[in-house]
Coordinates of C-alpha atoms in Angstrom, one line a residue:
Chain A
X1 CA 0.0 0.0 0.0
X2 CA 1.1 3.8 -0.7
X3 CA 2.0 5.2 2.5
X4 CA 4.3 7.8 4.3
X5 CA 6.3 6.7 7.4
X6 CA 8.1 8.8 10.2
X7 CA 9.6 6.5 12.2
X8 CA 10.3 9.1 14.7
X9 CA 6.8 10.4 16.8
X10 CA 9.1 12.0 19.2
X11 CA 13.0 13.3 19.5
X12 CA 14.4 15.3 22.1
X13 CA 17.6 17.1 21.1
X14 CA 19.9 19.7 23.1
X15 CA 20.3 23.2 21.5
X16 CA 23.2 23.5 19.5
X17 CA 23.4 19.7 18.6
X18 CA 22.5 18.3 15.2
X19 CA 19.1 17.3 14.1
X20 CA 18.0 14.2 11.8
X21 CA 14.3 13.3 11.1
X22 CA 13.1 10.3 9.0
X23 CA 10.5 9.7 6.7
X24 CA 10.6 7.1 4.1
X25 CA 7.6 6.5 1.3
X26 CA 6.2 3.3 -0.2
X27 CA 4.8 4.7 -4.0
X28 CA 5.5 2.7 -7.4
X29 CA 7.5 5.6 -8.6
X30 CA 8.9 8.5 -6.6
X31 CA 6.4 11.1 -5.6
X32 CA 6.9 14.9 -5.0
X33 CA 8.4 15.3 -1.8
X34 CA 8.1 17.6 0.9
X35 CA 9.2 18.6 4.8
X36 CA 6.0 21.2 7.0
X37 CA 6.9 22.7 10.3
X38 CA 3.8 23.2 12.1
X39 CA 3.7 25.1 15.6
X40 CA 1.1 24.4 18.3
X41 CA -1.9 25.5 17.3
X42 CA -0.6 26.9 13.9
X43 CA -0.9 26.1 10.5
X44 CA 1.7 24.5 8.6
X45 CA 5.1 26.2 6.8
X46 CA 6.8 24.8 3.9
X47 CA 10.4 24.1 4.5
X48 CA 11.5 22.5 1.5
X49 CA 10.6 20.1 -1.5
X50 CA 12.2 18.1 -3.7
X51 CA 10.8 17.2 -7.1
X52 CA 13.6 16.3 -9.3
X53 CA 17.5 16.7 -10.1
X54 CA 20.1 17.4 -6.9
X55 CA 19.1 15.3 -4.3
X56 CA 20.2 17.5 -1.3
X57 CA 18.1 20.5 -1.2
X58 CA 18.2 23.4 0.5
X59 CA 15.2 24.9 2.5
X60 CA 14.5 27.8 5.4
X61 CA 15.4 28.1 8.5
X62 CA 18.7 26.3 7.9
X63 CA 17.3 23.0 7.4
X64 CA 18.1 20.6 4.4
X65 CA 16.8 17.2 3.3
X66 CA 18.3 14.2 1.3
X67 CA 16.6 12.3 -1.0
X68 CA 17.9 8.6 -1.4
X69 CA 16.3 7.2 -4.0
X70 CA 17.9 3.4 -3.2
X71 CA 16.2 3.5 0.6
X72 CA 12.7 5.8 -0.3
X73 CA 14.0 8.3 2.0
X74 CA 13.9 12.0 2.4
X75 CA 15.2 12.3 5.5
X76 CA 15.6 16.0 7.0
X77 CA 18.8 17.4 8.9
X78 CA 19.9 20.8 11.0
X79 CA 23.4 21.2 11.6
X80 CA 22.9 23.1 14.9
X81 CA 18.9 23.5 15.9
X82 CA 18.0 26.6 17.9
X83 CA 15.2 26.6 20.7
X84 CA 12.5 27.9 18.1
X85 CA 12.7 24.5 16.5
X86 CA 10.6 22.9 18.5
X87 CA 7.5 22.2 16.6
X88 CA 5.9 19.3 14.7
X89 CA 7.4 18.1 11.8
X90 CA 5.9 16.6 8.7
X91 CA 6.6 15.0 6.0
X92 CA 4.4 15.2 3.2
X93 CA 4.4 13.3 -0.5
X94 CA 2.4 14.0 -3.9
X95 CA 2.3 11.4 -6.2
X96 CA 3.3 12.0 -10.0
X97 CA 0.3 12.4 -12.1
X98 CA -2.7 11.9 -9.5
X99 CA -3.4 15.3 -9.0
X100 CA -1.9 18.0 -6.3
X101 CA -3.4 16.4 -3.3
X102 CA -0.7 15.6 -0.4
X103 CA -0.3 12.5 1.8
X104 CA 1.1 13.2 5.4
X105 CA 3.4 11.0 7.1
X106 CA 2.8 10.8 11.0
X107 CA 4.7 13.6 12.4
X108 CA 7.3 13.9 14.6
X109 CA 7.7 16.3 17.4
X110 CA 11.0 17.8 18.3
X111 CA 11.2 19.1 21.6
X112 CA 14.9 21.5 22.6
X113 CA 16.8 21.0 26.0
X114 CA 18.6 24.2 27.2
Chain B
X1 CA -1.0 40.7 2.3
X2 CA -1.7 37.4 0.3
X3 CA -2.5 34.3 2.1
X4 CA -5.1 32.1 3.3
X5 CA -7.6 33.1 6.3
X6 CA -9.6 30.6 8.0
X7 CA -12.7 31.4 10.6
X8 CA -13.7 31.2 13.2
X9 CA -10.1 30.3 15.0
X10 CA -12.0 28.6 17.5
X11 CA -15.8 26.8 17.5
X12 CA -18.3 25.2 19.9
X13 CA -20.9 23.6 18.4
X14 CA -23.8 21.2 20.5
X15 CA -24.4 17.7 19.3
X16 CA -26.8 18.0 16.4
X17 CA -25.8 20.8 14.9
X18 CA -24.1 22.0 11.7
X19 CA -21.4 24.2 11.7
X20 CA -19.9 26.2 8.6
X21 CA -15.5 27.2 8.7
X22 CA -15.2 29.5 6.4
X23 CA -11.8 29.4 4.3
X24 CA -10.8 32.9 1.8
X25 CA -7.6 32.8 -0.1
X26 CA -6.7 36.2 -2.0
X27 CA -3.8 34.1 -4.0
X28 CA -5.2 33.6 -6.9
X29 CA -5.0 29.9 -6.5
X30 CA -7.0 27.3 -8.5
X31 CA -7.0 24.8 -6.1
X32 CA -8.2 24.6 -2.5
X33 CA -8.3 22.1 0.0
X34 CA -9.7 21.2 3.2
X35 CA -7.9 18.8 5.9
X36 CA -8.4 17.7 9.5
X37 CA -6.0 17.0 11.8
X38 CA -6.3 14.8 15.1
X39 CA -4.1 15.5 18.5
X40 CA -0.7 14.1 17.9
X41 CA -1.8 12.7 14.3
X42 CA -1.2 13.8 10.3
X43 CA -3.5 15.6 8.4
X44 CA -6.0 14.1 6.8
X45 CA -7.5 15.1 3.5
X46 CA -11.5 16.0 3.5
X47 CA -12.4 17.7 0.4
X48 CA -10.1 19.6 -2.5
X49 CA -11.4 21.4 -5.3
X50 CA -9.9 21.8 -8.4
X51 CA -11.5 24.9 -10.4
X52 CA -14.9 26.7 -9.3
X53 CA -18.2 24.4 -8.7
X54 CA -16.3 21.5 -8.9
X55 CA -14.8 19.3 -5.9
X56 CA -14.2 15.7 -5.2
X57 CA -13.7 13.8 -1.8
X58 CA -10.7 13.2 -0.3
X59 CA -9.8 10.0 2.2
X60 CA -12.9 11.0 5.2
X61 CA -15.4 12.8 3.5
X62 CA -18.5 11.3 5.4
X63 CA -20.1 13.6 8.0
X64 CA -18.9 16.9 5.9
X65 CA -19.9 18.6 2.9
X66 CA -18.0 21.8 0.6
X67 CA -19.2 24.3 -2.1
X68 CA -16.8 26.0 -4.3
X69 CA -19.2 28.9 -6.2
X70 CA -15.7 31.4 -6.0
X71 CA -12.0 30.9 -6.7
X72 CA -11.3 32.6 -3.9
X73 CA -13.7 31.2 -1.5
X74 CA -13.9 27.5 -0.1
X75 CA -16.6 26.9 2.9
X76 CA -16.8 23.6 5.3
X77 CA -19.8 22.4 7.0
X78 CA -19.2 20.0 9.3
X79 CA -22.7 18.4 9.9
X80 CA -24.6 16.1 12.3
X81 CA -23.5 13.0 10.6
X82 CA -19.9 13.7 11.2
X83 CA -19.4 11.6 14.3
X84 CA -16.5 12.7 16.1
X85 CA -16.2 16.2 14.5
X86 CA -13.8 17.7 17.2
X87 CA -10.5 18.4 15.5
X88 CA -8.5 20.7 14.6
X89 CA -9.3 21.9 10.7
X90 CA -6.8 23.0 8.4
X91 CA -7.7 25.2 5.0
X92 CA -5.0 24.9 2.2
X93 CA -4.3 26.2 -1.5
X94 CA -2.1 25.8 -4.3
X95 CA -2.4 26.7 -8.5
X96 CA -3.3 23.0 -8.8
X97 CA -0.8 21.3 -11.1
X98 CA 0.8 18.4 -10.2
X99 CA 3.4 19.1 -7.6
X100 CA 2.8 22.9 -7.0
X101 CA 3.3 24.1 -3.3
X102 CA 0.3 23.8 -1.4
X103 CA -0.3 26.6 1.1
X104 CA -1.9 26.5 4.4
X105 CA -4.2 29.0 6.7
X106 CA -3.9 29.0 10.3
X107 CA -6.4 26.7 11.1
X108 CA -9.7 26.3 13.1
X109 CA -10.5 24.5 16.2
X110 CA -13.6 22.8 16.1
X111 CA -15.2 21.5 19.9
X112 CA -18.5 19.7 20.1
X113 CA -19.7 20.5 23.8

């Protein structure tokens, strides 16, 4: 079955350190791919997508993700997080040709130590 | 300022009752969407429209209903039938094609007292 997977529902990282979250996707042929922040209560920001050519891309707030064809993953890194990233994170997938409608992974919830 | 505004922010509604969230985008976007999200849970589509008086159902349309007579406009009535209608409901847009960024509004809590 189609279906987008964060592993992840919770990480708790100290400010300064790095920052990896997971998502992998099950879809015959490689959707359009993308990372939301959302704050409590909020509605959700775009970070970055990916739809074709260099597979590290570049978003805001100083975050990138990877695309890894080979392992269905589009995992999203921070070299050094800040306090103000703790939020809710989402991955999110559109499939090729079916549409513009997005497909939410789980979440994952990042919570910063002092 | 361009974006998408969603009201009220927050809702009560009694058992038995429809209520209407209204959703307004002044992007110019062809497509809109409509998606609920659960505490600690993804969003979940309800209803997206494509192009004016059109719309199709998304993965839990039962229990909600959507018009689409302006580009710019994009109401949700969650009715009676809906049976756990407390959530948290998320209005989105995008210019439609395949793969275009899909834009969100701040959301509205819905509470059924």
């Amino acid at each position: 079955a189609q279906s987008v997977t964060q592993p992840d529902i919770h990480i708790t990282v100290s400010e300064g350190a790095s920052l990896e979250l997971r998502c992998n996707y099950s879809y015959g042929a490689t959707p359009y791919l993308f990372w939301y922040v959302q704050s409590p209560g909020q509605g959700l920001q775009l970070l970055l997508k990916y739809f074709s050519g260099d597979t590290l891309v570049q978003g805001i707030k100083g975050f990138e993700a990877e695309f890894k064809r080979s392992q269905s993953s589009f995992n999203l890194r921070k070299p050094s997080v800040h306090w103000s990233d703790a939020a809710e994170y989402f991955c999110a997938v559109v499939p090729k040709a079916a549409g513009n409608k997005l497909t939410f992974g789980g979440g994952t919830r990042v919570l910063v130590k002092p | 300022d361009g974006g998408i505004t969603q009201s009220p922010k927050y809702l009560f509604r009694k058992e038995g009752q429809n209520v209407t969230l209204s959703c307004e985008q002044n992007l110019n976007h062809d497509a809109m969407y409509w998606y609920r999200q659960d505490p600690g849970q993804g969003l979940r589509l309800i209803y997206y429209s494509q192009i004016v008086n059109d719309f199709q159902k998304g993965d839990i349309a039962e229990g909600y209903s959507v018009s689409r007579e302006k580009k710019e406009s994009f109401p949700l009535t969650v009715t009676s039938a809906q049976k756990n209608p407390t959530a948290f409901y998320l209005c989105a847009s995008s210019m439609g094609h395949s793969g275009n960024t899909i834009y969100f509004g701040e959301g509205s809590w819905l509470t059924v007292v």
